[in-house]
């Protein structure tokens, strides 16, 4: 059983998908703590409802990014987390922190990486005229929204829809691929090989494309 901490900044719907997946006794990971930089994050409430311990580490309480990340690191070690899932965690983590947790931080991003890194992904996908967009779960590297890809889901773009409508359709797939990616990593069926994640072909005959 892999002990995981989930970091959230807001509504926490991906956190909820992970909580729901962990409720299955065959799931190979469990959430030992939910940490937020935002004391008002609804994700904290979701954790409380699932009886998961929570912590608030508010970046505004620290003089520097380094001090904030030191506090985060201390908390993660205190709860003995072995892996971190970023689930709508809207602070960029510095290389020092990322390297300390190398290969042990997962992130979900609402685009088909490496396209549309950063914010406003759905607006930019619509503006660019791409026919497909989607979501990606990847291992975090020091460069923003970069790192070995575990799973992706593609969604066809309807040029008449709004960014919010597109976001809502993609979010449904986020809730599928994030628990699935965690399951693959926690069970050892996916492993990191350099810049790639290799998934056992028996576990994923199509190579991680949903
Ligand atoms: C999700 O769409 C997630 O992919 C995105 O924020 C949203 C959080 O929603 N993350 C990023 O943009 C990170 N670069 P949630 O709080 O309901 O899970």
PDB file of C-alpha atoms and ligand atoms in Angstrom:
ATOM      1  CA  UNK A   1       0.000   0.000   0.000  1.00  0.00           C
ATOM      2  CA  UNK A   2       1.470   3.322  -1.095  1.00  0.00           C
ATOM      3  CA  UNK A   3       0.919   6.292   1.230  1.00  0.00           C
ATOM      4  CA  UNK A   4       0.062   9.400  -0.750  1.00  0.00           C
ATOM      5  CA  UNK A   5      -0.421  13.071   0.138  1.00  0.00           C
ATOM      6  CA  UNK A   6      -2.672  15.145  -2.098  1.00  0.00           C
ATOM      7  CA  UNK A   7      -2.023  18.881  -2.548  1.00  0.00           C
ATOM      8  CA  UNK A   8      -4.956  21.076  -3.542  1.00  0.00           C
ATOM      9  CA  UNK A   9      -5.671  24.778  -3.922  1.00  0.00           C
ATOM     10  CA  UNK A  10      -9.350  24.838  -4.780  1.00  0.00           C
ATOM     11  CA  UNK A  11     -12.484  22.860  -5.465  1.00  0.00           C
ATOM     12  CA  UNK A  12     -10.788  19.455  -5.322  1.00  0.00           C
ATOM     13  CA  UNK A  13     -12.848  17.448  -7.791  1.00  0.00           C
ATOM     14  CA  UNK A  14      -9.740  15.480  -8.784  1.00  0.00           C
ATOM     15  CA  UNK A  15      -9.027  14.903  -5.111  1.00  0.00           C
ATOM     16  CA  UNK A  16     -12.566  13.500  -4.852  1.00  0.00           C
ATOM     17  CA  UNK A  17     -11.868  11.112  -7.739  1.00  0.00           C
ATOM     18  CA  UNK A  18      -8.750   9.903  -5.903  1.00  0.00           C
ATOM     19  CA  UNK A  19     -10.649   9.560  -2.611  1.00  0.00           C
ATOM     20  CA  UNK A  20     -13.336   7.510  -4.360  1.00  0.00           C
ATOM     21  CA  UNK A  21     -10.743   5.266  -6.021  1.00  0.00           C
ATOM     22  CA  UNK A  22      -8.943   4.694  -2.711  1.00  0.00           C
ATOM     23  CA  UNK A  23     -12.207   3.527  -1.143  1.00  0.00           C
ATOM     24  CA  UNK A  24     -11.840   0.308  -3.142  1.00  0.00           C
ATOM     25  CA  UNK A  25      -9.968  -2.151  -0.936  1.00  0.00           C
ATOM     26  CA  UNK A  26      -8.000  -3.445  -3.941  1.00  0.00           C
ATOM     27  CA  UNK A  27      -6.633   0.016  -4.768  1.00  0.00           C
ATOM     28  CA  UNK A  28      -2.858   0.014  -4.135  1.00  0.00           C
ATOM     29  CA  UNK A  29      -2.630   3.519  -2.591  1.00  0.00           C
ATOM     30  CA  UNK A  30      -4.218   5.419   0.262  1.00  0.00           C
ATOM     31  CA  UNK A  31      -4.379   9.128   1.013  1.00  0.00           C
ATOM     32  CA  UNK A  32      -2.683   9.880   4.327  1.00  0.00           C
ATOM     33  CA  UNK A  33      -3.066  13.669   4.205  1.00  0.00           C
ATOM     34  CA  UNK A  34      -4.558  16.479   2.157  1.00  0.00           C
ATOM     35  CA  UNK A  35      -2.571  19.706   2.232  1.00  0.00           C
ATOM     36  CA  UNK A  36      -3.685  23.058   0.885  1.00  0.00           C
ATOM     37  CA  UNK A  37      -1.978  26.416   0.489  1.00  0.00           C
ATOM     38  CA  UNK A  38      -5.462  27.954   0.543  1.00  0.00           C
ATOM     39  CA  UNK A  39      -7.373  27.794   3.849  1.00  0.00           C
ATOM     40  CA  UNK A  40     -10.684  28.175   1.977  1.00  0.00           C
ATOM     41  CA  UNK A  41     -10.111  25.370  -0.522  1.00  0.00           C
ATOM     42  CA  UNK A  42     -13.218  23.202  -0.823  1.00  0.00           C
ATOM     43  CA  UNK A  43     -10.863  20.248  -1.237  1.00  0.00           C
ATOM     44  CA  UNK A  44     -10.155  20.475   2.512  1.00  0.00           C
ATOM     45  CA  UNK A  45     -13.849  19.950   3.207  1.00  0.00           C
ATOM     46  CA  UNK A  46     -13.919  16.929   0.892  1.00  0.00           C
ATOM     47  CA  UNK A  47     -11.004  15.440   2.843  1.00  0.00           C
ATOM     48  CA  UNK A  48     -12.700  16.056   6.183  1.00  0.00           C
ATOM     49  CA  UNK A  49     -15.839  14.340   4.922  1.00  0.00           C
ATOM     50  CA  UNK A  50     -13.694  11.330   4.013  1.00  0.00           C
ATOM     51  CA  UNK A  51     -11.958  11.386   7.434  1.00  0.00           C
ATOM     52  CA  UNK A  52      -8.591  12.215   5.898  1.00  0.00           C
ATOM     53  CA  UNK A  53      -6.302  14.453   8.010  1.00  0.00           C
ATOM     54  CA  UNK A  54      -5.757  17.907   6.545  1.00  0.00           C
ATOM     55  CA  UNK A  55      -3.173  20.669   6.867  1.00  0.00           C
ATOM     56  CA  UNK A  56      -3.089  24.235   5.666  1.00  0.00           C
ATOM     57  CA  UNK A  57       0.292  25.595   4.699  1.00  0.00           C
ATOM     58  CA  UNK A  58      -0.527  29.045   3.470  1.00  0.00           C
ATOM     59  CA  UNK A  59       2.178  30.448   1.201  1.00  0.00           C
ATOM     60  CA  UNK A  60       1.197  33.941   2.411  1.00  0.00           C
ATOM     61  CA  UNK A  61       2.505  33.062   5.883  1.00  0.00           C
ATOM     62  CA  UNK A  62       6.062  32.616   4.608  1.00  0.00           C
ATOM     63  CA  UNK A  63       8.673  35.200   3.643  1.00  0.00           C
ATOM     64  CA  UNK A  64      10.033  33.177   0.764  1.00  0.00           C
ATOM     65  CA  UNK A  65       9.125  30.354  -1.534  1.00  0.00           C
ATOM     66  CA  UNK A  66      11.941  28.355  -0.019  1.00  0.00           C
ATOM     67  CA  UNK A  67      10.484  28.712   3.490  1.00  0.00           C
ATOM     68  CA  UNK A  68       7.012  27.725   2.222  1.00  0.00           C
ATOM     69  CA  UNK A  69       8.410  24.618   0.533  1.00  0.00           C
ATOM     70  CA  UNK A  70      10.467  23.706   3.607  1.00  0.00           C
ATOM     71  CA  UNK A  71       7.235  23.730   5.636  1.00  0.00           C
ATOM     72  CA  UNK A  72       5.548  21.622   2.966  1.00  0.00           C
ATOM     73  CA  UNK A  73       8.413  19.148   2.962  1.00  0.00           C
ATOM     74  CA  UNK A  74       8.325  18.889   6.748  1.00  0.00           C
ATOM     75  CA  UNK A  75       4.603  18.158   6.717  1.00  0.00           C
ATOM     76  CA  UNK A  76       4.977  15.543   3.985  1.00  0.00           C
ATOM     77  CA  UNK A  77       7.695  13.789   5.949  1.00  0.00           C
ATOM     78  CA  UNK A  78       5.676  13.999   9.162  1.00  0.00           C
ATOM     79  CA  UNK A  79       2.762  12.133   7.564  1.00  0.00           C
ATOM     80  CA  UNK A  80       5.220   9.669   5.976  1.00  0.00           C
ATOM     81  CA  UNK A  81       3.899  10.251   2.475  1.00  0.00           C
ATOM     82  CA  UNK A  82       5.827   8.318  -0.145  1.00  0.00           C
ATOM     83  CA  UNK A  83       4.206  10.042  -3.125  1.00  0.00           C
ATOM     84  CA  UNK A  84       2.573  13.414  -3.784  1.00  0.00           C
ATOM     85  CA  UNK A  85      -0.409  13.993  -6.066  1.00  0.00           C
ATOM     86  CA  UNK A  86      -0.903  17.581  -7.173  1.00  0.00           C
ATOM     87  CA  UNK A  87      -4.627  18.012  -7.795  1.00  0.00           C
ATOM     88  CA  UNK A  88      -5.319  21.560  -8.839  1.00  0.00           C
ATOM     89  CA  UNK A  89      -2.389  22.785  -6.741  1.00  0.00           C
ATOM     90  CA  UNK A  90      -1.742  26.212  -8.174  1.00  0.00           C
ATOM     91  CA  UNK A  91       1.744  26.967  -6.823  1.00  0.00           C
ATOM     92  CA  UNK A  92       4.776  26.259  -8.947  1.00  0.00           C
ATOM     93  CA  UNK A  93       7.237  24.076  -7.047  1.00  0.00           C
ATOM     94  CA  UNK A  94      10.908  25.021  -7.206  1.00  0.00           C
ATOM     95  CA  UNK A  95      13.578  22.680  -8.566  1.00  0.00           C
ATOM     96  CA  UNK A  96      15.023  22.090  -5.087  1.00  0.00           C
ATOM     97  CA  UNK A  97      11.714  20.685  -3.826  1.00  0.00           C
ATOM     98  CA  UNK A  98      10.964  18.750  -7.034  1.00  0.00           C
ATOM     99  CA  UNK A  99      14.407  17.143  -7.046  1.00  0.00           C
ATOM    100  CA  UNK A 100      14.089  16.178  -3.405  1.00  0.00           C
ATOM    101  CA  UNK A 101      10.874  14.313  -4.328  1.00  0.00           C
ATOM    102  CA  UNK A 102      12.190  13.170  -7.698  1.00  0.00           C
ATOM    103  CA  UNK A 103       9.919  10.695  -9.502  1.00  0.00           C
ATOM    104  CA  UNK A 104       7.464  10.849  -6.595  1.00  0.00           C
ATOM    105  CA  UNK A 105       5.269  13.801  -7.620  1.00  0.00           C
ATOM    106  CA  UNK A 106       2.327  13.344  -9.999  1.00  0.00           C
ATOM    107  CA  UNK A 107       0.362  16.174 -11.594  1.00  0.00           C
ATOM    108  CA  UNK A 108      -2.771  16.474 -13.683  1.00  0.00           C
ATOM    109  CA  UNK A 109      -2.893  19.144 -16.351  1.00  0.00           C
ATOM    110  CA  UNK A 110      -5.912  20.008 -18.518  1.00  0.00           C
ATOM    111  CA  UNK A 111      -4.302  19.718 -21.957  1.00  0.00           C
ATOM    112  CA  UNK A 112      -2.506  17.187 -24.093  1.00  0.00           C
ATOM    113  CA  UNK A 113       1.029  18.012 -22.998  1.00  0.00           C
ATOM    114  CA  UNK A 114       3.392  19.245 -24.294  1.00  0.00           C
ATOM    115  CA  UNK A 115       0.741  21.530 -25.841  1.00  0.00           C
ATOM    116  CA  UNK A 116      -0.777  24.336 -23.783  1.00  0.00           C
ATOM    117  CA  UNK A 117       1.352  24.389 -20.657  1.00  0.00           C
ATOM    118  CA  UNK A 118       0.376  26.945 -18.039  1.00  0.00           C
ATOM    119  CA  UNK A 119      -2.976  28.614 -17.492  1.00  0.00           C
ATOM    120  CA  UNK A 120      -6.113  29.205 -19.623  1.00  0.00           C
ATOM    121  CA  UNK A 121      -5.529  25.979 -21.508  1.00  0.00           C
ATOM    122  CA  UNK A 122      -9.090  25.636 -22.811  1.00  0.00           C
ATOM    123  CA  UNK A 123      -9.312  29.208 -24.114  1.00  0.00           C
ATOM    124  CA  UNK A 124      -5.982  28.745 -25.868  1.00  0.00           C
ATOM    125  CA  UNK A 125      -6.981  25.368 -27.332  1.00  0.00           C
ATOM    126  CA  UNK A 126     -10.169  26.915 -28.761  1.00  0.00           C
ATOM    127  CA  UNK A 127      -8.293  29.941 -30.123  1.00  0.00           C
ATOM    128  CA  UNK A 128      -5.588  27.820 -31.740  1.00  0.00           C
ATOM    129  CA  UNK A 129      -7.970  25.717 -33.798  1.00  0.00           C
ATOM    130  CA  UNK A 130      -6.650  22.326 -32.624  1.00  0.00           C
ATOM    131  CA  UNK A 131      -9.112  19.497 -33.310  1.00  0.00           C
ATOM    132  CA  UNK A 132      -8.242  17.549 -30.173  1.00  0.00           C
ATOM    133  CA  UNK A 133      -7.278  18.546 -26.672  1.00  0.00           C
ATOM    134  CA  UNK A 134      -7.584  16.686 -23.386  1.00  0.00           C
ATOM    135  CA  UNK A 135      -5.734  16.026 -20.169  1.00  0.00           C
ATOM    136  CA  UNK A 136      -2.451  14.523 -19.011  1.00  0.00           C
ATOM    137  CA  UNK A 137      -1.157  12.909 -15.836  1.00  0.00           C
ATOM    138  CA  UNK A 138       2.605  13.176 -15.646  1.00  0.00           C
ATOM    139  CA  UNK A 139       5.586  12.938 -13.331  1.00  0.00           C
ATOM    140  CA  UNK A 140       6.641  16.409 -12.208  1.00  0.00           C
ATOM    141  CA  UNK A 141       9.983  17.788 -13.317  1.00  0.00           C
ATOM    142  CA  UNK A 142      11.389  21.237 -12.434  1.00  0.00           C
ATOM    143  CA  UNK A 143      10.141  22.782 -15.702  1.00  0.00           C
ATOM    144  CA  UNK A 144       6.479  23.783 -15.439  1.00  0.00           C
ATOM    145  CA  UNK A 145       3.954  21.211 -16.751  1.00  0.00           C
ATOM    146  CA  UNK A 146       6.760  19.013 -17.975  1.00  0.00           C
ATOM    147  CA  UNK A 147       7.849  15.458 -17.240  1.00  0.00           C
ATOM    148  CA  UNK A 148       7.266  11.835 -18.183  1.00  0.00           C
ATOM    149  CA  UNK A 149       3.672  11.209 -19.244  1.00  0.00           C
ATOM    150  CA  UNK A 150       1.745   8.432 -17.515  1.00  0.00           C
ATOM    151  CA  UNK A 151      -1.701   8.702 -19.135  1.00  0.00           C
ATOM    152  CA  UNK A 152      -3.582  11.024 -21.458  1.00  0.00           C
ATOM    153  CA  UNK A 153      -7.173  11.291 -22.605  1.00  0.00           C
ATOM    154  CA  UNK A 154      -8.130  13.084 -25.806  1.00  0.00           C
ATOM    155  CA  UNK A 155     -11.334  15.007 -26.374  1.00  0.00           C
ATOM    156  CA  UNK A 156     -12.464  16.338 -29.769  1.00  0.00           C
ATOM    157  CA  UNK A 157     -12.880  20.113 -29.774  1.00  0.00           C
ATOM    158  CA  UNK A 158     -16.233  21.508 -30.794  1.00  0.00           C
ATOM    159  CA  UNK A 159     -15.391  24.962 -32.169  1.00  0.00           C
ATOM    160  CA  UNK A 160     -18.819  26.277 -31.145  1.00  0.00           C
ATOM    161  CA  UNK A 161     -18.455  25.487 -27.465  1.00  0.00           C
ATOM    162  CA  UNK A 162     -17.254  27.820 -24.741  1.00  0.00           C
ATOM    163  CA  UNK A 163     -14.062  27.277 -22.763  1.00  0.00           C
ATOM    164  CA  UNK A 164     -16.192  26.356 -19.744  1.00  0.00           C
ATOM    165  CA  UNK A 165     -18.072  23.708 -21.707  1.00  0.00           C
ATOM    166  CA  UNK A 166     -14.834  22.246 -23.012  1.00  0.00           C
ATOM    167  CA  UNK A 167     -13.318  22.334 -19.513  1.00  0.00           C
ATOM    168  CA  UNK A 168     -16.297  20.437 -18.109  1.00  0.00           C
ATOM    169  CA  UNK A 169     -16.009  17.710 -20.742  1.00  0.00           C
ATOM    170  CA  UNK A 170     -12.287  17.334 -20.139  1.00  0.00           C
ATOM    171  CA  UNK A 171     -12.742  17.293 -16.361  1.00  0.00           C
ATOM    172  CA  UNK A 172     -14.777  14.085 -16.665  1.00  0.00           C
ATOM    173  CA  UNK A 173     -11.726  12.419 -18.221  1.00  0.00           C
ATOM    174  CA  UNK A 174      -9.406  13.915 -15.613  1.00  0.00           C
ATOM    175  CA  UNK A 175     -11.436  12.054 -13.003  1.00  0.00           C
ATOM    176  CA  UNK A 176     -10.842   8.805 -14.905  1.00  0.00           C
ATOM    177  CA  UNK A 177      -7.146   9.079 -15.747  1.00  0.00           C
ATOM    178  CA  UNK A 178      -5.851  10.451 -12.438  1.00  0.00           C
ATOM    179  CA  UNK A 179      -6.910   7.491 -10.287  1.00  0.00           C
ATOM    180  CA  UNK A 180      -5.878   5.156 -13.075  1.00  0.00           C
ATOM    181  CA  UNK A 181      -2.406   6.722 -13.324  1.00  0.00           C
ATOM    182  CA  UNK A 182      -1.959   6.507  -9.559  1.00  0.00           C
ATOM    183  CA  UNK A 183      -3.040   2.881  -9.631  1.00  0.00           C
ATOM    184  CA  UNK A 184      -0.469   2.099 -12.321  1.00  0.00           C
ATOM    185  CA  UNK A 185       2.350   3.860 -10.444  1.00  0.00           C
ATOM    186  CA  UNK A 186       1.438   2.457  -7.013  1.00  0.00           C
ATOM    187  CA  UNK A 187       1.147  -1.104  -8.305  1.00  0.00           C
ATOM    188  CA  UNK A 188       4.466  -0.911 -10.152  1.00  0.00           C
ATOM    189  CA  UNK A 189       2.736  -1.553 -13.481  1.00  0.00           C
ATOM    190  CA  UNK A 190       4.086   1.755 -14.691  1.00  0.00           C
ATOM    191  CA  UNK A 191       7.725   2.697 -14.175  1.00  0.00           C
ATOM    192  CA  UNK A 192       9.880   5.651 -15.086  1.00  0.00           C
ATOM    193  CA  UNK A 193      12.606   5.051 -17.657  1.00  0.00           C
ATOM    194  CA  UNK A 194      14.465   8.281 -18.342  1.00  0.00           C
ATOM    195  CA  UNK A 195      12.069  10.743 -19.917  1.00  0.00           C
ATOM    196  CA  UNK A 196       9.282   8.234 -20.371  1.00  0.00           C
ATOM    197  CA  UNK A 197       6.916   6.153 -18.326  1.00  0.00           C
ATOM    198  CA  UNK A 198       6.702   2.547 -19.463  1.00  0.00           C
ATOM    199  CA  UNK A 199       3.445   0.769 -18.742  1.00  0.00           C
ATOM    200  CA  UNK A 200       3.308  -3.036 -18.636  1.00  0.00           C
ATOM    201  CA  UNK A 201       1.675  -3.956 -21.885  1.00  0.00           C
ATOM    202  CA  UNK A 202      -0.641  -6.405 -20.143  1.00  0.00           C
ATOM    203  CA  UNK A 203      -1.899  -3.578 -17.927  1.00  0.00           C
ATOM    204  CA  UNK A 204      -2.394  -1.187 -20.819  1.00  0.00           C
ATOM    205  CA  UNK A 205      -2.317  -2.763 -24.272  1.00  0.00           C
ATOM    206  CA  UNK A 206      -3.006   0.591 -25.941  1.00  0.00           C
ATOM    207  CA  UNK A 207      -0.047   2.311 -24.262  1.00  0.00           C
ATOM    208  CA  UNK A 208      -1.923   4.694 -22.020  1.00  0.00           C
ATOM    209  CA  UNK A 209      -4.256   6.371 -24.443  1.00  0.00           C
ATOM    210  CA  UNK A 210      -7.839   6.613 -23.249  1.00  0.00           C
TER     211      UNK A 210
HETATM  212  C1  LIG B   1      -8.192  20.751 -13.008  1.00  0.00           C
HETATM  213  O1  LIG B   1      -8.787  20.966 -14.258  1.00  0.00           O
HETATM  214  C2  LIG B   1      -6.705  20.507 -13.166  1.00  0.00           C
HETATM  215  O2  LIG B   1      -6.385  19.794 -14.333  1.00  0.00           O
HETATM  216  C3  LIG B   1      -6.190  21.922 -13.250  1.00  0.00           C
HETATM  217  O3  LIG B   1      -6.940  22.641 -12.295  1.00  0.00           O
HETATM  218  C4  LIG B   1      -8.222  22.026 -12.160  1.00  0.00           C
HETATM  219  C5  LIG B   1      -8.442  21.720 -10.700  1.00  0.00           C
HETATM  220  O4  LIG B   1      -9.742  21.248 -10.502  1.00  0.00           O
HETATM  221  N1  LIG B   1      -4.786  21.972 -12.960  1.00  0.00           N
HETATM  222  C6  LIG B   1      -3.958  22.827 -13.537  1.00  0.00           C
HETATM  223  O5  LIG B   1      -4.301  23.663 -14.342  1.00  0.00           O
HETATM  224  C7  LIG B   1      -2.493  22.682 -13.107  1.00  0.00           C
HETATM  225  N2  LIG B   1      -1.624  23.254 -14.064  1.00  0.00           N
HETATM  226  P1  LIG B   1     -10.129  20.466  -9.176  1.00  0.00           P
HETATM  227  O6  LIG B   1      -9.666  21.338  -7.998  1.00  0.00           O
HETATM  228  O7  LIG B   1     -11.620  20.344  -9.214  1.00  0.00           O
HETATM  229  O8  LIG B   1      -9.429  19.132  -9.189  1.00  0.00           O
END
